[in-house]
Amino acid sequence: MIKTKKKKIDKIGNIRHSLSHLMATVVQEFFPGVKLGMGPAIENGFYYDFDLVPKGTSFTPQDLSKIEKRMRELIKQNIPFNKRIITRTEAKELFKNQPYKLDLIKELRDNKINLYQHGNFVDLCLGPHVKKTEEIPQDAFKLTKIAGAYWKGDEKNPMLSRIYGLAFETKKELEDYLKIQEEAEKRDHRKLGKDLDLFYFSELVGPGLPLFTPKGTFIKEELQKNVEAICREYGFEKVSTPHLTKIDLYEISGHAKKFSDELFRVTSPRGHEFVLRPVQCPHQTQIYASKIRSYKELPIRYMESSNQYRAEKTGEVGGLNRVYAITVEDGHTFCTPEQVKSEIKAMVNIIKKFYTSFDLWGKHKVFLSVRDYKHHEKYIGEKKDWDLCEKILQEVSDEMKLNAEKKEGEAALYGPKLDFMFKDALGREIQIPTVQIDFATPKRFNLTYINKEGKEQNPVMVHRAILGSYERFLALIIEYFAGALPLWLSPVQVQVIPIGERHKKYAQSMVKELEAENIRASARIDNETVGKKIREGEMQKIPYLLIVGDREMKNETIGIRERGKGDLGAIGLSDFIEQIKIEIKDKKIKK
Amino acid sequence: MIKTKKKKIDKIGNIRHSLSHLMATVVQEFFPGVKLGMGPAIENGFYYDFDLVPKGTSFTPQDLSKIEKRMRELIKQNIPFNKRIITRTEAKELFKNQPYKLDLIKELRDNKINLYQHGNFVDLCLGPHVKKTEEIPQDAFKLTKIAGAYWKGDEKNPMLSRIYGLAFETKKELEDYLKIQEEAEKRDHRKLGKDLDLFYFSELVGPGLPLFTPKGTFIKEELQKNVEAICREYGFEKVSTPHLTKIDLYEISGHAKKFSDELFRVTSPRGHEFVLRPVQCPHQTQIYASKIRSYKELPIRYMESSNQYRAEKTGEVGGLNRVYAITVEDGHTFCTPEQVKSEIKAMVNIIKKFYTSFDLWGKHKVFLSVRDYKHHEKYIGEKKDWDLCEKILQEVSDEMKLNAEKKEGEAALYGPKLDFMFKDALGREIQIPTVQIDFATPKRFNLTYINKEGKEQNPVMVHRAILGSYERFLALIIEYFAGALPLWLSPVQVQVIPIGERHKKYAQSMVKELEAENIRASARIDNETVGKKIREGEMQKIPYLLIVGDREMKNETIGIRERGKGDLGAIGLSDFIEQIKIEIKDKKIKK
């Protein structure tokens, strides 16, 4: 979505709205008897809904270019748009053959009915519009899509045919937008997920419930290994907790109320009553609570990659970005107040290290999300705790040079946080990692430790997300790398393609050599042509294709094709292995 | 549970039943006014339920030994047991002060009421009993437990006090049973799970939903890594599928009907309707079904360690053996009919390799579970498929020398299977691994592949379980090893204990050296005494404790205490490392 500046909204809005009316004029001209629905300006363009005769007919792509052409002719005629006001009775007479317009008139309370007219075309409309069609740039609009749409969005009403158009102030803006759209389509993780054989949806299982293939599972697990290895360096230990719970747990934590709409209820014919967890924090508190703790044991750091469930709105579920079951890498530190700052620094270092392996660190912003100072009552916890937390986060930002931007009113319910914003493939800002201080939850669950003075004290809980949900993170990186995942993360790193039948054994022996060096390799020993194997290898975004034939066998070399770079010539296998082992170890990104 | 031979049931049954009556006599003697409930013979012994006066009082352990002593005195008197039959009216009169007996009389339809009498004690009873108390061995019974029990097991009825007794025909049988019980208690995974800090249950989360600590999670993951590494050698690839599904999936697979009582239903305030999966097979079929498959791709082998959910009866949930959410390592091969045999052999090899690493292979039996030949209609699928499958399994058994014992009527709904039976710590037979041939499911889901002739054909599905559910397997091995897990599976393999303050640094440097060799080590640098640290290390069943003091620092050695063996004397660290690296690599079991 391109951001339009506030000042321009009216001008471009008028253009878009007027283009919608012009389109309706042309449709009336080409499709006599058409009934008109509504035609507003929308973000990036406009649409108009039509009911064609005979019933059930719709537009063809060819129609769109004809309509577009005729619209340009009309624009050239510099037709003026005029506002008129008539009475309800006059309006009913005027639109007597337009049932949808009559339906709209019925809803209007005023006796004065607004119209806009250009040429012979009159529409029920509040405006505003351009004064004359010369204000509309000829080369900055385009009709793009035909879609079905229920009248007033209600599926009990008739289905109309909608034509969408894009419109901007300049040709360049339109072109830029189209380019981004094209890029977005190419990078769409739903399309690439299928092309690269990573995940599927099954009608029998249902939408919002992705099934990961061996390759998709491999990537998820590799991400997990990577994030866990980094967290382990900072003392995090894995725990594993169930996805079900009695709702009692969330009545104490506050999530029962917070997630009431999104909470899946679990029942059985035997009378069981549970809920599926929407978050992992409360479960992790229960492991902390399983023993008496001493200050000597703190910090205790738990992490867990596991499922959380949210009853998302059916209409909002799609691809991997919004699913019912998300696999979340969630972690919490329980520590003394004195340890909070160094724990947060450790978490920032984890985030830095992890995002560096995707070449994303440095392309980010940090927000320090603090409370709404005017409305402390919206939050849980005492003022002095909040002041302390915000101070700690500011110090971390200063000392680690994060340049965190303060965002008032963006804190979590239980405490302030550091949010890390990254840019996706299309430049949109996405928040994934977060570090949050929480004095409230340990108090709610009555978590304690015996302090140095031998007294019971509540620990502080620090929440942290590194990659967030695997599903969303996977969608992000698939789109960011347009499917060409970094070598270290590629399910197949090297594919060996023998030129002829007599090179197959050699190809297979190479795979063995590569595998012995922990390089994920496969050989294409089926009977397709070399050309097709190369094309398919490239489609699959395999980082390296090794071509072996007579010459390579004789010289004990391989012909390398690198992803995105094509043929790199011949090289000895052991040199190649050394080279890519470094590339893997250093998690290098080649783009 | 000790197996009693059929022939003996009557004799020991009579003894147990008569002991129950004798116990009631004594209780009446010691607790005047007591109301009697029921007193049957049960497996391994007997019980009797009593309602003591005043309300709410119960027995003390001291009472039990007094009652037991008095029972022995009565036995010596060689009292005869006699049967009598009286009318309903006489019975009501006889038991007028015994409300529970009156309650039982009400339920009897016959006018003839059976009684058994010995001495002055008369009970409503069908018998049979011993003829005289001399038949009861004096030294082969014992009162063991006091428990609360609702009258007729209904919680709406009053709570009575139950005394349990054990009784056998010989003193040795009693002693053996007690010894096994004692051993079982020591090995009980619920107790050891807590002692070793492996898992907990939280009241807020609920029973049947274990929370695994870092150590417990480590063991689960190590088991997973181990089983997956073996399966990967045989071509299995990991997939990951959601725990939820529309019920449509199970309507096709047949599980909706089969698991109707145990199926958890998932709903939301937004109108969603799902079920939690009771098995993984149908989800895995949907990944197979996501693409057109060719015979060239087969066998396709999927594996997944993930959750399954069963709404177990509330009363049956306990420890890790019966939980609501089980983590199951489940796998399936989709192959051509010609590939079935070699796939099954591969699976048997996987089972063999896995169970060898626990020293359990060789201590097992194999069952070839075939259909009930007289009732083929109970099964899904065609006769000729069944004949072929059973033939294949018999051949596998012969060729691999499994000596499978044929079990008629024990097949799965969809095909015959090989079941592997292992013995647990107490010698009980437990079935975990299984290999099952399934022609039916691929047909139900219309799974196909293009065969060599270019035609669509259904693949065969082979189900296999290796370790089954992690929860149950963990319970099994905790009890089998009495908590002293094999070195390769121990969360902490080595703990270094410095003798004094000045040895702490040396201890820590040793941990670093051990960790550099991928040995899981920790140092006890807190200020407890060496003796206490050693005791705690032994309690924690840590395989090796290394004691370091002045002498060890000077000689660059360590003092080793091996689990179960005590002090082994001093040895150089590098020698020790070499030694245990072999022990870990070979997955040696020291018992």
Coordinates of C-alpha atoms in Angstrom, one line a residue, chain A residues 114-357:
Chain A
N114 CA -27.5 15.1 -4.3
L115 CA -26.6 14.2 -7.9
Y116 CA -23.5 14.6 -10.0
Q117 CA -23.7 14.8 -13.7
H118 CA -21.3 14.8 -16.6
G119 CA -22.6 14.8 -20.1
N120 CA -25.7 12.6 -20.1
F121 CA -24.6 10.5 -17.2
V122 CA -26.3 11.3 -13.9
D123 CA -25.4 9.5 -10.6
L124 CA -26.7 9.6 -7.1
C125 CA -23.6 11.1 -5.5
L126 CA -22.4 13.4 -2.8
G127 CA -19.2 14.1 -4.6
P128 CA -16.8 15.8 -4.7
H129 CA -15.4 15.4 -8.2
V130 CA -13.0 17.0 -10.6
K131 CA -14.4 20.2 -12.2
K132 CA -13.6 19.0 -15.7
T133 CA -12.1 15.7 -17.1
E134 CA -8.9 17.6 -18.2
E135 CA -7.9 17.3 -14.5
I136 CA -7.7 13.5 -14.9
P137 CA -4.2 12.4 -16.1
Q138 CA -4.7 10.2 -19.2
D139 CA -1.8 7.9 -18.5
A140 CA -2.0 7.4 -14.7
F141 CA -4.9 5.0 -14.5
K142 CA -5.6 1.4 -15.5
L143 CA -8.5 -1.0 -15.2
T144 CA -7.1 -4.1 -13.5
K145 CA -9.6 -6.6 -12.2
I146 CA -13.1 -8.1 -12.5
A147 CA -14.6 -9.5 -9.3
G148 CA -17.9 -10.7 -8.0
A149 CA -19.4 -8.6 -5.1
Y150 CA -22.7 -8.9 -3.3
W151 CA -24.9 -5.8 -3.3
K152 CA -24.0 -4.0 0.0
G153 CA -21.6 -6.9 0.8
D154 CA -24.5 -9.0 2.0
E155 CA -24.5 -12.6 0.6
K156 CA -28.3 -12.6 0.7
N157 CA -28.3 -9.9 -2.0
P158 CA -27.6 -10.4 -5.7
M159 CA -24.0 -10.8 -6.9
L160 CA -22.9 -7.9 -9.0
S161 CA -19.8 -7.6 -11.3
R162 CA -17.2 -5.2 -10.0
I163 CA -14.5 -3.6 -12.1
Y164 CA -11.4 -2.3 -10.2
G165 CA -9.2 0.4 -11.5
L166 CA -5.9 1.9 -10.3
A167 CA -5.4 5.6 -10.5
F168 CA -2.6 8.0 -9.5
E169 CA -1.6 11.5 -10.2
T170 CA 1.3 10.6 -12.4
K171 CA 2.3 7.8 -14.8
K172 CA 5.4 7.1 -12.7
E173 CA 3.3 6.6 -9.6
L174 CA 1.1 4.1 -11.4
E175 CA 4.2 2.3 -12.9
D176 CA 5.9 2.1 -9.5
Y177 CA 2.8 0.7 -7.9
L178 CA 2.4 -1.9 -10.7
K179 CA 6.0 -2.8 -10.3
I180 CA 5.6 -3.3 -6.6
Q181 CA 2.5 -5.3 -7.1
E182 CA 4.2 -7.5 -9.7
E183 CA 7.1 -8.0 -7.3
A184 CA 4.7 -8.8 -4.4
E185 CA 3.0 -11.4 -6.5
K186 CA 6.3 -13.0 -7.5
R187 CA 7.3 -13.0 -3.9
D188 CA 4.0 -14.0 -2.4
H189 CA 4.8 -16.7 0.1
R190 CA 1.6 -18.5 -0.7
K191 CA 2.7 -19.0 -4.3
L192 CA 6.3 -19.7 -3.5
G193 CA 5.3 -22.0 -0.7
K194 CA 3.6 -24.2 -3.3
D195 CA 6.3 -23.8 -6.0
L196 CA 9.0 -24.7 -3.6
D197 CA 6.9 -27.5 -2.0
L198 CA 7.1 -26.1 1.5
F199 CA 3.5 -26.2 2.8
Y200 CA -0.1 -26.9 1.7
F201 CA -3.6 -26.5 2.9
S202 CA -6.1 -29.3 2.8
E203 CA -9.8 -28.8 2.4
L204 CA -10.5 -31.7 4.8
V205 CA -8.3 -30.2 7.5
G206 CA -9.4 -26.6 6.8
P207 CA -8.0 -23.2 6.1
G208 CA -5.7 -21.5 8.7
L209 CA -4.1 -25.0 9.4
P210 CA -1.0 -25.4 7.2
L211 CA 0.6 -28.8 6.6
F212 CA 4.3 -28.5 6.3
T213 CA 6.1 -30.9 3.8
P214 CA 9.5 -32.3 4.6
K215 CA 11.2 -29.2 3.0
G216 CA 9.0 -26.8 4.9
T217 CA 9.5 -28.7 8.1
F218 CA 13.2 -28.7 7.5
I219 CA 13.3 -24.9 7.3
K220 CA 11.2 -24.5 10.4
E221 CA 13.5 -26.8 12.3
E222 CA 16.6 -25.1 11.0
L223 CA 15.2 -21.8 12.2
Q224 CA 14.5 -23.4 15.6
K225 CA 17.9 -24.9 15.9
N226 CA 19.5 -21.5 15.1
V227 CA 17.4 -19.4 17.5
E228 CA 17.8 -22.0 20.3
A229 CA 21.6 -22.3 19.8
I230 CA 21.9 -18.5 20.3
C231 CA 19.5 -18.5 23.3
R232 CA 21.4 -21.4 24.8
E233 CA 24.6 -19.3 24.8
Y234 CA 22.7 -16.9 27.0
G235 CA 21.5 -19.5 29.4
F236 CA 18.1 -20.3 28.1
E237 CA 16.9 -23.8 28.8
K238 CA 14.1 -25.6 26.9
V239 CA 10.9 -26.6 28.7
S240 CA 7.8 -28.2 27.2
T241 CA 4.3 -27.5 28.4
P242 CA 0.8 -28.7 27.2
H243 CA -1.4 -26.8 24.8
L244 CA -4.4 -27.3 26.9
T245 CA -5.3 -26.0 30.3
K246 CA -8.1 -25.4 32.7
I247 CA -9.3 -21.9 32.2
D248 CA -8.3 -21.2 35.8
L249 CA -4.8 -20.5 34.6
Y250 CA -6.0 -17.6 32.4
E251 CA -8.4 -16.3 35.0
I252 CA -5.3 -15.6 37.2
S253 CA -3.1 -14.3 34.3
G254 CA -5.8 -12.1 32.9
H255 CA -5.8 -13.7 29.5
A256 CA -9.3 -15.2 29.9
K257 CA -10.6 -11.7 29.7
K258 CA -8.1 -10.3 27.2
F259 CA -8.5 -13.1 24.7
S260 CA -12.2 -13.9 25.4
D261 CA -13.2 -13.8 21.7
E262 CA -10.1 -15.6 20.5
L263 CA -10.1 -18.4 23.0
F264 CA -10.8 -21.9 21.6
R265 CA -12.9 -23.9 24.1
V266 CA -12.2 -27.7 24.3
T267 CA -14.9 -30.0 25.5
S268 CA -15.5 -33.8 25.3
P269 CA -18.5 -36.1 25.5
R270 CA -17.0 -37.2 28.8
G271 CA -17.5 -33.7 30.3
H272 CA -14.0 -32.3 30.1
E273 CA -13.6 -28.6 29.8
F274 CA -10.4 -27.0 28.8
V275 CA -9.1 -24.1 26.6
L276 CA -6.4 -24.1 24.0
R277 CA -3.7 -21.7 25.0
P278 CA -3.4 -18.3 23.3
V279 CA 0.0 -17.6 24.9
Q280 CA 2.8 -19.6 26.6
C281 CA 3.7 -17.4 29.5
P282 CA 1.3 -18.7 32.2
H283 CA 2.3 -22.3 31.5
Q284 CA 5.9 -21.4 32.0
T285 CA 5.2 -19.7 35.3
Q286 CA 3.9 -23.1 36.5
I287 CA 7.3 -24.7 36.0
Y288 CA 8.9 -21.9 38.0
A289 CA 6.2 -22.4 40.7
S290 CA 6.9 -26.2 40.9
K291 CA 9.7 -25.8 43.5
I292 CA 10.9 -23.4 46.2
R293 CA 13.4 -21.1 44.5
S294 CA 16.4 -19.3 45.9
Y295 CA 18.0 -16.1 44.7
K296 CA 21.0 -18.3 44.0
E297 CA 19.1 -20.0 41.2
L298 CA 18.1 -16.8 39.4
P299 CA 18.0 -15.9 36.6
I300 CA 15.9 -18.9 35.5
R301 CA 15.5 -18.7 31.7
Y302 CA 12.9 -20.8 29.9
M303 CA 12.3 -21.1 26.2
E304 CA 9.8 -23.2 24.2
S305 CA 8.9 -23.5 20.5
S306 CA 5.3 -24.7 20.6
N307 CA 1.8 -24.0 19.5
Q308 CA -0.5 -21.2 20.5
Y309 CA -4.1 -21.0 19.3
R310 CA -6.2 -18.0 18.4
A311 CA -9.7 -18.1 17.0
E312 CA -9.0 -15.6 14.3
K313 CA -11.9 -14.2 12.3
T314 CA -12.7 -16.7 9.5
G315 CA -12.4 -13.9 6.8
E316 CA -9.0 -12.9 8.1
V317 CA -7.3 -16.2 7.9
G318 CA -4.9 -16.6 4.9
G319 CA -1.5 -18.0 3.9
L320 CA 0.9 -18.3 6.8
N321 CA 0.4 -14.7 8.1
R322 CA -2.8 -15.4 9.9
V323 CA -3.5 -19.0 11.0
Y324 CA -5.4 -20.7 13.9
A325 CA -2.4 -22.6 15.2
I326 CA 0.8 -20.6 15.4
T327 CA 4.1 -22.2 16.4
V328 CA 5.7 -19.6 18.7
E329 CA 9.3 -19.4 20.0
D330 CA 8.5 -17.9 23.3
G331 CA 10.8 -17.3 26.2
H332 CA 10.9 -15.8 29.7
T333 CA 13.5 -14.9 32.3
F334 CA 12.6 -14.9 36.0
C335 CA 15.2 -12.7 37.8
T336 CA 15.8 -10.3 40.6
P337 CA 15.2 -6.6 40.0
E338 CA 19.0 -6.1 39.9
Q339 CA 19.4 -8.6 37.1
V340 CA 16.7 -7.1 34.8
K341 CA 19.1 -4.8 32.9
S342 CA 21.7 -7.3 32.0
E343 CA 19.0 -9.8 31.1
I344 CA 17.5 -7.3 28.7
K345 CA 20.9 -6.6 27.2
A346 CA 21.4 -10.3 26.6
M347 CA 18.1 -10.5 24.9
V348 CA 19.0 -7.6 22.6
N349 CA 22.2 -9.4 21.7
I350 CA 20.3 -12.5 20.9
I351 CA 18.0 -10.5 18.6
K352 CA 21.0 -8.9 17.0
K353 CA 22.8 -12.2 16.3
F354 CA 19.7 -13.9 15.0
Y355 CA 18.7 -11.1 12.6
T356 CA 22.3 -10.7 11.4
S357 CA 22.1 -14.2 10.0

